[in-house]
PDB file of C-alpha atoms in Angstrom:
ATOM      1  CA  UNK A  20       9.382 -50.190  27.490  1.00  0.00           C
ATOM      2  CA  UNK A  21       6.150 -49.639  29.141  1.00  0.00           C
ATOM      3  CA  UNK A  22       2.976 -48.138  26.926  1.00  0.00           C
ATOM      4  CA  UNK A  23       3.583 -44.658  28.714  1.00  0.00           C
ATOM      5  CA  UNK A  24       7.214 -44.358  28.230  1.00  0.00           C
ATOM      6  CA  UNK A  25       6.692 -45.485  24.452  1.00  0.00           C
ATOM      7  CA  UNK A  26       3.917 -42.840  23.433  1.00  0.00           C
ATOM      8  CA  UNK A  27       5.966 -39.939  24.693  1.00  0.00           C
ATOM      9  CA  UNK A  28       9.101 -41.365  22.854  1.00  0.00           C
ATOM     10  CA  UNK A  29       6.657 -41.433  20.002  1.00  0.00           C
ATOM     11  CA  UNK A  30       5.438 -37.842  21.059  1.00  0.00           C
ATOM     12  CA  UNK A  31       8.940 -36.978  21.251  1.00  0.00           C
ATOM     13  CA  UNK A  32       9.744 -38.204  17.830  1.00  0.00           C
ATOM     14  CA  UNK A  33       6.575 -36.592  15.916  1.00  0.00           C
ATOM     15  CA  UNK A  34       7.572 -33.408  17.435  1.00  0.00           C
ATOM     16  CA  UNK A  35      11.260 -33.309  16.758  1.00  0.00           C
ATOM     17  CA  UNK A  36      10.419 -34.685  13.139  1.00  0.00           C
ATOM     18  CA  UNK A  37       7.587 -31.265  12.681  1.00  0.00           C
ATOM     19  CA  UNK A  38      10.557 -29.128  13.945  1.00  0.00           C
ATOM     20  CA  UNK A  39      13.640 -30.505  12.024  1.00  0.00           C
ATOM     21  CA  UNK A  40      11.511 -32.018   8.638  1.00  0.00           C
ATOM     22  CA  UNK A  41      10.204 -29.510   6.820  1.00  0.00           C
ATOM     23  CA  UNK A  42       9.405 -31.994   3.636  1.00  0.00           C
ATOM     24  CA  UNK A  43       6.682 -34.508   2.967  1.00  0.00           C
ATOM     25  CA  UNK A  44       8.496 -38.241   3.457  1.00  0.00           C
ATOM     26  CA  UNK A  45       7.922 -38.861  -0.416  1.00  0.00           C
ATOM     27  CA  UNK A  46       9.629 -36.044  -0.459  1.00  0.00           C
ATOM     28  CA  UNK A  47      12.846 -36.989   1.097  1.00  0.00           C
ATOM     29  CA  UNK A  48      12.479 -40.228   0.006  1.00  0.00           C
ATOM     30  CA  UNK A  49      13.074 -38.680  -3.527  1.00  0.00           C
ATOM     31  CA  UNK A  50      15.035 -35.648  -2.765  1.00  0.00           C
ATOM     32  CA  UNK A  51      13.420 -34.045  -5.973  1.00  0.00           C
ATOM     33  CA  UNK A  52      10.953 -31.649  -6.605  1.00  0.00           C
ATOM     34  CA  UNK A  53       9.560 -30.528 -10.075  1.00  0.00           C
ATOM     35  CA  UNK A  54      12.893 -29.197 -10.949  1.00  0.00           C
ATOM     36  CA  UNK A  55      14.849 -32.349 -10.104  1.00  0.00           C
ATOM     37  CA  UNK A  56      17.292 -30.116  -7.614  1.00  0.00           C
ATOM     38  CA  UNK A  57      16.767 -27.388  -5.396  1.00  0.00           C
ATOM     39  CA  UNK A  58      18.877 -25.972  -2.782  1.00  0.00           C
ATOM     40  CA  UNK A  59      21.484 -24.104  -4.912  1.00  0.00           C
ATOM     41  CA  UNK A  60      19.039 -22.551  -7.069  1.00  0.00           C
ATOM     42  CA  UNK A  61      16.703 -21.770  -4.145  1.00  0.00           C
ATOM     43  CA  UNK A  62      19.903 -20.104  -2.523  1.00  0.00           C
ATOM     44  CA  UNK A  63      20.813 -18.327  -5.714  1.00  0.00           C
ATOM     45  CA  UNK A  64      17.297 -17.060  -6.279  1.00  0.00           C
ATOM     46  CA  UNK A  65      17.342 -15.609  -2.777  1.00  0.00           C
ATOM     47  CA  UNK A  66      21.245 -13.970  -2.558  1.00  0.00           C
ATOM     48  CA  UNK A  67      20.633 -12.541  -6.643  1.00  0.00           C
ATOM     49  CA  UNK A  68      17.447 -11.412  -4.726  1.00  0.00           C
ATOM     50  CA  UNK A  69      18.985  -9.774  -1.861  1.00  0.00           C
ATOM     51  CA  UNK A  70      21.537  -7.820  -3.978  1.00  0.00           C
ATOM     52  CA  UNK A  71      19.084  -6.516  -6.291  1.00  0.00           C
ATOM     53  CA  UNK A  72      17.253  -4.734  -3.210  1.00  0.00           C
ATOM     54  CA  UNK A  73      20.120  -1.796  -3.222  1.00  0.00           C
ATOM     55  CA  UNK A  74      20.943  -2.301  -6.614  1.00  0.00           C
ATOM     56  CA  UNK A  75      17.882  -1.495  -8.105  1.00  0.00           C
ATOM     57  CA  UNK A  76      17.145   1.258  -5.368  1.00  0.00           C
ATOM     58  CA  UNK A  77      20.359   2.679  -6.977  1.00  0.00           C
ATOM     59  CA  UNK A  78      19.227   2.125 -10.207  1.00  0.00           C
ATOM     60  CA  UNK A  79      16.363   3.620 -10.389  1.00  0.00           C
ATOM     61  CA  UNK A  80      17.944   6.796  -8.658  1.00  0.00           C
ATOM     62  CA  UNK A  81      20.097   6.653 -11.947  1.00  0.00           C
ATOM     63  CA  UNK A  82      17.844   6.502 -14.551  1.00  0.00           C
ATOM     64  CA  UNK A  83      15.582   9.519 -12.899  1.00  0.00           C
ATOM     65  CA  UNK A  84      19.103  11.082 -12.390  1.00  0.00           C
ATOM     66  CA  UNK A  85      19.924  10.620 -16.378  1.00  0.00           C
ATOM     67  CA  UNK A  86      16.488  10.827 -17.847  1.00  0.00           C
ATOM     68  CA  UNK A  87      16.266  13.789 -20.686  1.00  0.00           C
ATOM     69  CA  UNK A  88      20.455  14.115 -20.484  1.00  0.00           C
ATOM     70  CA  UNK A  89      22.690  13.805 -23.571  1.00  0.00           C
ATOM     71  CA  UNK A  90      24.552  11.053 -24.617  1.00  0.00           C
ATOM     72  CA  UNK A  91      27.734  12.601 -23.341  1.00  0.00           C
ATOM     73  CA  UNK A  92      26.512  13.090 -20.026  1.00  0.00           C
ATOM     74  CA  UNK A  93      25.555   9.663 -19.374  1.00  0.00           C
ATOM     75  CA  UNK A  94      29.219   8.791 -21.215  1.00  0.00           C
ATOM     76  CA  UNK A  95      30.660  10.964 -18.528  1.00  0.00           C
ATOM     77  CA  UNK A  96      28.595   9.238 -15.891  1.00  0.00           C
ATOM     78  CA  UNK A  97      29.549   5.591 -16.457  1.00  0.00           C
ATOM     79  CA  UNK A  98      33.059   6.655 -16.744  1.00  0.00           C
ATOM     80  CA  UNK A  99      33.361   7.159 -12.802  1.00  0.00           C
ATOM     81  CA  UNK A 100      34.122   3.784 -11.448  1.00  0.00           C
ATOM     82  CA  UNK A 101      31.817   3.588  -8.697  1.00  0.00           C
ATOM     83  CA  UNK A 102      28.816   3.958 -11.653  1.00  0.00           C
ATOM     84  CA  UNK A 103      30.237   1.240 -14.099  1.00  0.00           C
ATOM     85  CA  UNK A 104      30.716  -1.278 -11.333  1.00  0.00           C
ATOM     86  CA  UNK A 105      27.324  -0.347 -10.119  1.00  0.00           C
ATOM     87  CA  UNK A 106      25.833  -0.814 -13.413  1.00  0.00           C
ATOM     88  CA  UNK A 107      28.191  -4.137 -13.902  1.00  0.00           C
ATOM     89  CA  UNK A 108      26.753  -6.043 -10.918  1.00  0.00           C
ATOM     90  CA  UNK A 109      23.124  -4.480 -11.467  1.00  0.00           C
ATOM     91  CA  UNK A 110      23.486  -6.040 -14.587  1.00  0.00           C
ATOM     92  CA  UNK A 111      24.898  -9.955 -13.461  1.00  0.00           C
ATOM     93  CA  UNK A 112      22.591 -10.009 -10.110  1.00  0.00           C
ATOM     94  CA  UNK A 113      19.682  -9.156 -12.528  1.00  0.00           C
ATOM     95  CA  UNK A 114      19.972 -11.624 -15.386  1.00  0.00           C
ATOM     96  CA  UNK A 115      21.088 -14.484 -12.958  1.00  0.00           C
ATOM     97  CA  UNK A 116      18.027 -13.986 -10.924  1.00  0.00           C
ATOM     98  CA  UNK A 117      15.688 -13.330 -14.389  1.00  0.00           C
ATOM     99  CA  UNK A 118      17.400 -16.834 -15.310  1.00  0.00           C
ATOM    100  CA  UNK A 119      16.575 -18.291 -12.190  1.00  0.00           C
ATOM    101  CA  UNK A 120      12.905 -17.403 -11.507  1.00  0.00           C
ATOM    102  CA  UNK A 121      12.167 -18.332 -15.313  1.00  0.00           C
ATOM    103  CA  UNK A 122      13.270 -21.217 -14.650  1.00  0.00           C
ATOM    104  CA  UNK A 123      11.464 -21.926 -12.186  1.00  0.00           C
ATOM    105  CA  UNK A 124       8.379 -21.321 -14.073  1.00  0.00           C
ATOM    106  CA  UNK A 125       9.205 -23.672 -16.987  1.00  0.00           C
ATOM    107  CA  UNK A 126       9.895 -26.119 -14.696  1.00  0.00           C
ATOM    108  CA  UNK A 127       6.474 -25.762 -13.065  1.00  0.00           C
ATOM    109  CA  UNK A 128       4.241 -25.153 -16.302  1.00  0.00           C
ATOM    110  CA  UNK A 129       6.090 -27.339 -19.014  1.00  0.00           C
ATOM    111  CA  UNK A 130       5.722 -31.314 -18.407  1.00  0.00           C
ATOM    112  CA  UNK A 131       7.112 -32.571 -21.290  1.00  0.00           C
ATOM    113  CA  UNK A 132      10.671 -33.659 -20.976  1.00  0.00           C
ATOM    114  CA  UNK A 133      12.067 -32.180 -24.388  1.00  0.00           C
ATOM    115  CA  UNK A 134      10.521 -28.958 -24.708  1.00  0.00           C
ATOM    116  CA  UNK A 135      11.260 -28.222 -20.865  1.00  0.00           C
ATOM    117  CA  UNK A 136      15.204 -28.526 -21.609  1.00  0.00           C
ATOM    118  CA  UNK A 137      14.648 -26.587 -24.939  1.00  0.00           C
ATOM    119  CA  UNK A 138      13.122 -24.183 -23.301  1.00  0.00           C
ATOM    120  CA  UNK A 139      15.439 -23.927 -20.704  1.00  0.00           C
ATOM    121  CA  UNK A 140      18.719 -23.710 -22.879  1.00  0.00           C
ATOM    122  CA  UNK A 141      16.865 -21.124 -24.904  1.00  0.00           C
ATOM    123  CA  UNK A 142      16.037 -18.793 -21.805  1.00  0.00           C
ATOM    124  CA  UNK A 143      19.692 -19.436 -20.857  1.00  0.00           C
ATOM    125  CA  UNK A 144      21.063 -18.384 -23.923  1.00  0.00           C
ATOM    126  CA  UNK A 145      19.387 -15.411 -24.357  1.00  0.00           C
ATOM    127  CA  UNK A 146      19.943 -14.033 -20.568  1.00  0.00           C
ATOM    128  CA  UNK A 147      23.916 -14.840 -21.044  1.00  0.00           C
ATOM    129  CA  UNK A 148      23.790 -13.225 -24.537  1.00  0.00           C
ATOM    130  CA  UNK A 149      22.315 -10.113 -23.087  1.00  0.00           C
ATOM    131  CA  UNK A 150      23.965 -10.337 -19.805  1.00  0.00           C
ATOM    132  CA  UNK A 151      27.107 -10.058 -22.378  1.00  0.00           C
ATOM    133  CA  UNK A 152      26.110  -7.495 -24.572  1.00  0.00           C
ATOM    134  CA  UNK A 153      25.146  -5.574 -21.309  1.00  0.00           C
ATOM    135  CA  UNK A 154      28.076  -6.097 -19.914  1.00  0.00           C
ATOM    136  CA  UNK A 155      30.655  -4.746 -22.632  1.00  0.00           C
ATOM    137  CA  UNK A 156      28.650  -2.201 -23.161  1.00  0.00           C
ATOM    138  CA  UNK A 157      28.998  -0.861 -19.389  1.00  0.00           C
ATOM    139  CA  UNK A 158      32.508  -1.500 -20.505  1.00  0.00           C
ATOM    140  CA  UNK A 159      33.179   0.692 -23.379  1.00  0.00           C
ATOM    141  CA  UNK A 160      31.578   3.266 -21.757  1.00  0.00           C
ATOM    142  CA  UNK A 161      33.750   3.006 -18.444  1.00  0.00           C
ATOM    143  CA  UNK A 162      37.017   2.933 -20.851  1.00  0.00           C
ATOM    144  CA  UNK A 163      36.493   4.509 -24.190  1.00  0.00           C
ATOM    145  CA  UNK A 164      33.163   6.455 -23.673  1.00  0.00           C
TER     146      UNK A 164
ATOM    147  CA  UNK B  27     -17.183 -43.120 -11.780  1.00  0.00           C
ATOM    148  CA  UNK B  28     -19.011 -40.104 -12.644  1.00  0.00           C
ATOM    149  CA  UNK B  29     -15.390 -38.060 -13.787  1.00  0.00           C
ATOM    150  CA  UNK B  30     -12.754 -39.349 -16.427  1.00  0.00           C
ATOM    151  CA  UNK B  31     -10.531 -38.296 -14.428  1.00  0.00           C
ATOM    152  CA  UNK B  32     -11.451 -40.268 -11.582  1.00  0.00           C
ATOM    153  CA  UNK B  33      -9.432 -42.835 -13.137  1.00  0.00           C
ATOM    154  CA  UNK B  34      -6.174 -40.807 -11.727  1.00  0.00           C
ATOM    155  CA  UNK B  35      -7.524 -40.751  -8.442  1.00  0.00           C
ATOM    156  CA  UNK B  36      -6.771 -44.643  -7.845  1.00  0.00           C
ATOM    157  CA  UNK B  37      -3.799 -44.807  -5.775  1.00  0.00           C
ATOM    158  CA  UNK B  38      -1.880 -47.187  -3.204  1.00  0.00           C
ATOM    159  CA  UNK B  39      -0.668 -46.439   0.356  1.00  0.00           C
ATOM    160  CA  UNK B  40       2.899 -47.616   1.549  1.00  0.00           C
ATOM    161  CA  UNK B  41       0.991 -51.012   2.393  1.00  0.00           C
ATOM    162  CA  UNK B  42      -0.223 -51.733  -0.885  1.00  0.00           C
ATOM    163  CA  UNK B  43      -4.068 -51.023   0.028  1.00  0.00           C
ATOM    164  CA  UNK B  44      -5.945 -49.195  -2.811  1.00  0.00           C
ATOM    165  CA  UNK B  45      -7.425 -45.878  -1.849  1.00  0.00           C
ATOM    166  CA  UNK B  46      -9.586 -43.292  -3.380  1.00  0.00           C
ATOM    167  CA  UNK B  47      -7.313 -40.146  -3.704  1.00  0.00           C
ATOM    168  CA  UNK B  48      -8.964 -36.971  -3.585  1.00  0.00           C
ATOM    169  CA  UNK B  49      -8.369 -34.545  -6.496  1.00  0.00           C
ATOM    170  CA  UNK B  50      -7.416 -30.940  -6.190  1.00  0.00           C
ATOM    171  CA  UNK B  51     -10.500 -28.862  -8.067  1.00  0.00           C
ATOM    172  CA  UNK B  52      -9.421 -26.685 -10.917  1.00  0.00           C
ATOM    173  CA  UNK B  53      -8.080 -23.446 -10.909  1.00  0.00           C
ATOM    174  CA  UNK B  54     -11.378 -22.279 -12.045  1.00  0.00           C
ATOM    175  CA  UNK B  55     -13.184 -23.436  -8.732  1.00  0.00           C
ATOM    176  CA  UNK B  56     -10.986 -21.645  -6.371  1.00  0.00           C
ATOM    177  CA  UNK B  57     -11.928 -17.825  -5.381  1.00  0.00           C
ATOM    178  CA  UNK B  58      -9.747 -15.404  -6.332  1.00  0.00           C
ATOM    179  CA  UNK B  59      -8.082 -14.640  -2.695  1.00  0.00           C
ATOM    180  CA  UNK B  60      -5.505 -11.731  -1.973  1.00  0.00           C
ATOM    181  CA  UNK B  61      -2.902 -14.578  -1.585  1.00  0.00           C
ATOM    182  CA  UNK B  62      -2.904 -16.530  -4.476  1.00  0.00           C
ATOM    183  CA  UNK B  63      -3.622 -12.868  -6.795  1.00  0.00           C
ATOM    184  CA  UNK B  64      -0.522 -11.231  -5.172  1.00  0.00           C
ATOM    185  CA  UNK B  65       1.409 -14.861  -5.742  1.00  0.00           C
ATOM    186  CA  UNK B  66       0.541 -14.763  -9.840  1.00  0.00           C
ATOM    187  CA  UNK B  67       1.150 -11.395  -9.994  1.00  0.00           C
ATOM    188  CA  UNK B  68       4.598 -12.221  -8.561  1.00  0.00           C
ATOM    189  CA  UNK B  69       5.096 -14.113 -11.104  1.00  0.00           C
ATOM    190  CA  UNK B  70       3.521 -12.251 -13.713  1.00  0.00           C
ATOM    191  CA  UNK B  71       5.796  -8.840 -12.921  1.00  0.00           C
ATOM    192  CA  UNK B  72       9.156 -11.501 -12.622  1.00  0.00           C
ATOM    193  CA  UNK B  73       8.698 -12.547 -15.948  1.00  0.00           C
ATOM    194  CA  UNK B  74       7.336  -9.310 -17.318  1.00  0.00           C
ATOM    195  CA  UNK B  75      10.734  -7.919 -15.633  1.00  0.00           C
ATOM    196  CA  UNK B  76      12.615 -10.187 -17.410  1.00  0.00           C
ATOM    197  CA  UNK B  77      11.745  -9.033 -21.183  1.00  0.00           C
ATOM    198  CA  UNK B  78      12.223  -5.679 -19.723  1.00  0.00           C
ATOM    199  CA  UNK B  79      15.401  -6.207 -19.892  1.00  0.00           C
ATOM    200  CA  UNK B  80      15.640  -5.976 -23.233  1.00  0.00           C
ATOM    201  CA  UNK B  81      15.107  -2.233 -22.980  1.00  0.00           C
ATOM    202  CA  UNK B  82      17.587  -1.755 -20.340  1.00  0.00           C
ATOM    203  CA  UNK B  83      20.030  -3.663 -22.704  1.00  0.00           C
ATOM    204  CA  UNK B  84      18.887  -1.264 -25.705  1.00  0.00           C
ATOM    205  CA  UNK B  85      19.749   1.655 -23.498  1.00  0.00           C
ATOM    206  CA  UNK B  86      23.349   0.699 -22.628  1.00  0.00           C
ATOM    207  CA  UNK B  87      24.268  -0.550 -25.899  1.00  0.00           C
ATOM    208  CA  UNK B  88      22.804   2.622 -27.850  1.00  0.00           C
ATOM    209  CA  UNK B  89      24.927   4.668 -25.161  1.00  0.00           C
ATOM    210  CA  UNK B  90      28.287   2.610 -26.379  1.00  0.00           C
ATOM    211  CA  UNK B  91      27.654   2.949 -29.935  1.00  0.00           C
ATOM    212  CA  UNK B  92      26.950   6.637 -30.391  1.00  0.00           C
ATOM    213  CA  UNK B  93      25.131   9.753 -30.761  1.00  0.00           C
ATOM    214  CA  UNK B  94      22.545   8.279 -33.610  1.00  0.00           C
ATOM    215  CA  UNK B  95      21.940   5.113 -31.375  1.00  0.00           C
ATOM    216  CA  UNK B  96      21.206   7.040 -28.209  1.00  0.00           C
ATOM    217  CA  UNK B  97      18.814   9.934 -30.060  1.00  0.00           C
ATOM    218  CA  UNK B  98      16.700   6.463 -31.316  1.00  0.00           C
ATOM    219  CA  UNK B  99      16.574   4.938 -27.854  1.00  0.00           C
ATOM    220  CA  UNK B 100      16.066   7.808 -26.483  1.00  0.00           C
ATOM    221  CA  UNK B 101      13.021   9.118 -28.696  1.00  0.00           C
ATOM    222  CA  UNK B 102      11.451   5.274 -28.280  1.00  0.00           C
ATOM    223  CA  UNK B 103      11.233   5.748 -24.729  1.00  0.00           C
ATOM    224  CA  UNK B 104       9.208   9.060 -24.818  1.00  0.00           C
ATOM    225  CA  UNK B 105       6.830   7.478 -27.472  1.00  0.00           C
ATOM    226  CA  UNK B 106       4.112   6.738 -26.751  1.00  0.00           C
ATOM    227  CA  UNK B 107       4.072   2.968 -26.509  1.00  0.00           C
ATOM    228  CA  UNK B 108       7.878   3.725 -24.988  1.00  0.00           C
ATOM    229  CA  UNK B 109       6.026   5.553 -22.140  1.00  0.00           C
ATOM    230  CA  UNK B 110       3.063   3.040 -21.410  1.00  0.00           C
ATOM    231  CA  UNK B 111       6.338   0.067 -21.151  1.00  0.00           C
ATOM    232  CA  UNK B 112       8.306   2.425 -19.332  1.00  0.00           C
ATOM    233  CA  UNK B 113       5.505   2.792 -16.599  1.00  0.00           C
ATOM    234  CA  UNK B 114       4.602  -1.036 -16.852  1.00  0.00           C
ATOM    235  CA  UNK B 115       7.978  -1.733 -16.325  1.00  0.00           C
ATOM    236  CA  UNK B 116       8.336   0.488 -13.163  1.00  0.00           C
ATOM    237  CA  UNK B 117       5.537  -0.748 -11.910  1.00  0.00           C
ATOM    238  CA  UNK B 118       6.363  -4.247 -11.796  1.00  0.00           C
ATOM    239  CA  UNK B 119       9.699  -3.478 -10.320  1.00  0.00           C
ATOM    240  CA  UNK B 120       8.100  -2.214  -7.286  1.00  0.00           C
ATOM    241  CA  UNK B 121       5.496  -4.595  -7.207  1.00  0.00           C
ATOM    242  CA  UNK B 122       8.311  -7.120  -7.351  1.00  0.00           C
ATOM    243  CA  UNK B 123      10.753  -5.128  -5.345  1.00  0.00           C
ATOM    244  CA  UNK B 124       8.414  -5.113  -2.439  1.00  0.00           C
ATOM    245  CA  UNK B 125       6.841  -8.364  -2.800  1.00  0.00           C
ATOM    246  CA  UNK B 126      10.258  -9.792  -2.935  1.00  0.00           C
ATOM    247  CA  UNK B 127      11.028  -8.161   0.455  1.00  0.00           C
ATOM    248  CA  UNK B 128       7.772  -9.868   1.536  1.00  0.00           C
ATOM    249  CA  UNK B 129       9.302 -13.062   0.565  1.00  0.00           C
ATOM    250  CA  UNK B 130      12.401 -12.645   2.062  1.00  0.00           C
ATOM    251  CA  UNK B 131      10.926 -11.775   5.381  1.00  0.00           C
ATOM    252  CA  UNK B 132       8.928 -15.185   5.105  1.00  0.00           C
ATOM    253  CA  UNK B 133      12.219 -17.075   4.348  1.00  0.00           C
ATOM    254  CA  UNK B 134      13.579 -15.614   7.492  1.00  0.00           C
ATOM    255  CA  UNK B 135      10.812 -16.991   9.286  1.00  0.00           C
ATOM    256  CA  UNK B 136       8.113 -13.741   9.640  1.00  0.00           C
ATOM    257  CA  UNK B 137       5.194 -12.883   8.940  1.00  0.00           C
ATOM    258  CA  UNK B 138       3.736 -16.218   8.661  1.00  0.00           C
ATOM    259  CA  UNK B 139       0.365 -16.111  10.150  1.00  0.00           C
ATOM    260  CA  UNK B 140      -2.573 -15.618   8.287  1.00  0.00           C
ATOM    261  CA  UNK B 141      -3.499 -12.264   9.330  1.00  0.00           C
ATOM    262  CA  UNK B 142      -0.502 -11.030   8.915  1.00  0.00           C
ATOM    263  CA  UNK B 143       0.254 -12.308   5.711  1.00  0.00           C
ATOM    264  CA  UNK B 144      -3.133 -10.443   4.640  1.00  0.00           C
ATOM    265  CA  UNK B 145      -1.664  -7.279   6.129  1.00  0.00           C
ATOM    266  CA  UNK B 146       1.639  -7.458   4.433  1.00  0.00           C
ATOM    267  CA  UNK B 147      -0.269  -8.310   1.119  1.00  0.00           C
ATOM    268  CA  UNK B 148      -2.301  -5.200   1.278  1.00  0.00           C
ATOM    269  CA  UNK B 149       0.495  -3.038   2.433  1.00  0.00           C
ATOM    270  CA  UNK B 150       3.112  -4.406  -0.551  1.00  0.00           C
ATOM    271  CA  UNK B 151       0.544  -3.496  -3.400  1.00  0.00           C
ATOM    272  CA  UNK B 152      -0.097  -0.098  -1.290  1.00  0.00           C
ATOM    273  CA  UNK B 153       3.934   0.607  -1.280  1.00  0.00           C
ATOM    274  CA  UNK B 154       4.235  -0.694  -4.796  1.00  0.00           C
ATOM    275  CA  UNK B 155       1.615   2.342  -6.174  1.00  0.00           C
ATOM    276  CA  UNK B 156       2.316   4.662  -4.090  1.00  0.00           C
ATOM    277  CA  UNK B 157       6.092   4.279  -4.803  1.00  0.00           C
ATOM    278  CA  UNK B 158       5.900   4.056  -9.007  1.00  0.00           C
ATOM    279  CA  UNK B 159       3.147   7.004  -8.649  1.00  0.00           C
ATOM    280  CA  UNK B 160       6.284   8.879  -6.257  1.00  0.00           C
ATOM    281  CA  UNK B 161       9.143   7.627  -9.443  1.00  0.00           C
ATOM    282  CA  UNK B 162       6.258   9.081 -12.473  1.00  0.00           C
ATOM    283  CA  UNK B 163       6.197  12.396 -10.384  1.00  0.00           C
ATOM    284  CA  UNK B 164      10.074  12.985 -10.050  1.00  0.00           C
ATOM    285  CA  UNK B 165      10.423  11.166 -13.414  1.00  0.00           C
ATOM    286  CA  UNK B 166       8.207  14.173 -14.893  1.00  0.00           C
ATOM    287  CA  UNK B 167       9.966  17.031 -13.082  1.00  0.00           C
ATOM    288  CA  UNK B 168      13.229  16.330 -14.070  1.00  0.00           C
ATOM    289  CA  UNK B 169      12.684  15.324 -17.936  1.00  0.00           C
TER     290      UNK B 169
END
């Protein structure tokens, strides 16, 4: 190959690698990051993200809608369908992407090993547990008021 | 070696020479910048957000049990201290509502360049006032 015709393949190459290689070479090497994994929960993070844009639009329209009402007016409210489902996937896209972007702080700010995962099961815990409680409570009030 | 931690700096490249890293300064050194504030304070509302939740779990559970439960949740939030985390908490949902869209429009691939990123800063903490100053107002007419 003459010198010419082997600095433009090398041009070629450099170029096609800044287009289709967004990560260092370590990087890849690895396939890690601080977290150990990535694309799922990068993916979760964004859809969770992407539903909460209406969701909380919505919800927020709610809560001014039921501020200063009784309790049997907002019984009355989350027994329409539309409301309790609402409320029901407010309530899922919100603590999955809570869990999520925690997460990704622990993993950023905690270095050592065993507190990280303690940390981690703890935050997960607590945003199923609520995510739970949430969630039958939305319930009740659709079925039994 | 003038710095302890100059000892970390020691490192090898894929051909086994021995180089002189440089190290990143401390957070300290840096100037505060309108990119790395609105960044932390990404953060910052994300996780503030998160124990938030615990109030919007209060409220639904209070409105399953009963009439008792929902008076008590109900008298917290117009508290005083109920009101001040009521309007920290609506603030960092817009703060992180419109961030977030500022995000998502960078994942998509816009917005990247520098000015523009400056602009979009200045117009998400703009939106995220103006819009929790526009909730407080309605919030107060219809209570």
């Amino acid at each position: 190959m003459s010198e010419t015709a082997k600095s433009s393949a090398l041009r070629g190459a450099a170029k096609s690698a800044r287009v289709h290689v967004m990560r260092s070479q370590l990087g890849r090497v690895r396939g890690l990051g601080a977290a150990h994994g990535g694309t799922h929960h990068w993916w979760a993070e964004r859809l969770t993200g992407i539903a909460l844009v209406p969701l909380s639009l919505w919800f927020i329209y709610a809560a001014l809608h039921l501020s200063g009402e009784p309790r049997s007016y907002v019984v009355r409210w989350a027994g329409n369908p539309i409301n309790a489902a609402l409320l029901a996937a407010l309530v899922l896209a919100t603590f999955h992407h809570a869990q999520l972007g925690l997460q990704a702080v622990v993993d950023d700010y905690i270095h050592h090993k065993r507190t990280r995962l303690v940390v981690l099961l703890l935050i997960r815990g607590a945003a199923a547990l609520l995510a739970l409680i949430a969630l039958f409570a939305v319930l009740k009030l659709a079925i039994s008021g | 070696m003038k710095d302890i931690r100059d000892a970390l700096m020691v490192g090898r490249t894929s051909d086994g020479r021995l180089v002189h890293r440089p190290l990143s300064p401390h957070l300290q050194v840096y100037r505060p910048q309108i990119t790395s504030v609105l960044s932390i304070l990404h953060r910052a509302t994300g996780i503030a957000l998160s124990v938030g939740t615990l109030l919007l779990v209060w409220w639904l559970a209070a409105a399953a049990t009963g009439d008792a439960a929902y008076a008590g949740v109900s008298a917290f939030m117009r508290s005083p201290i109920g009101v001040l985390l009521l309007l920290g908490w609506t603030a960092s949902l817009w703060y992180h509502f419109c961030a977030g869209l500022r995000h998502l429009g960078w994942d998509a691939g816009f917005g990247l360049d520098l000015p523009q990123v400056h602009r979009s800063g200045r117009a998400v903490v703009i939106a995220a006032a103006v819009l929790t100053l526009l909730t407080w107002i309605v919030g107060l007419a219809v209570m």
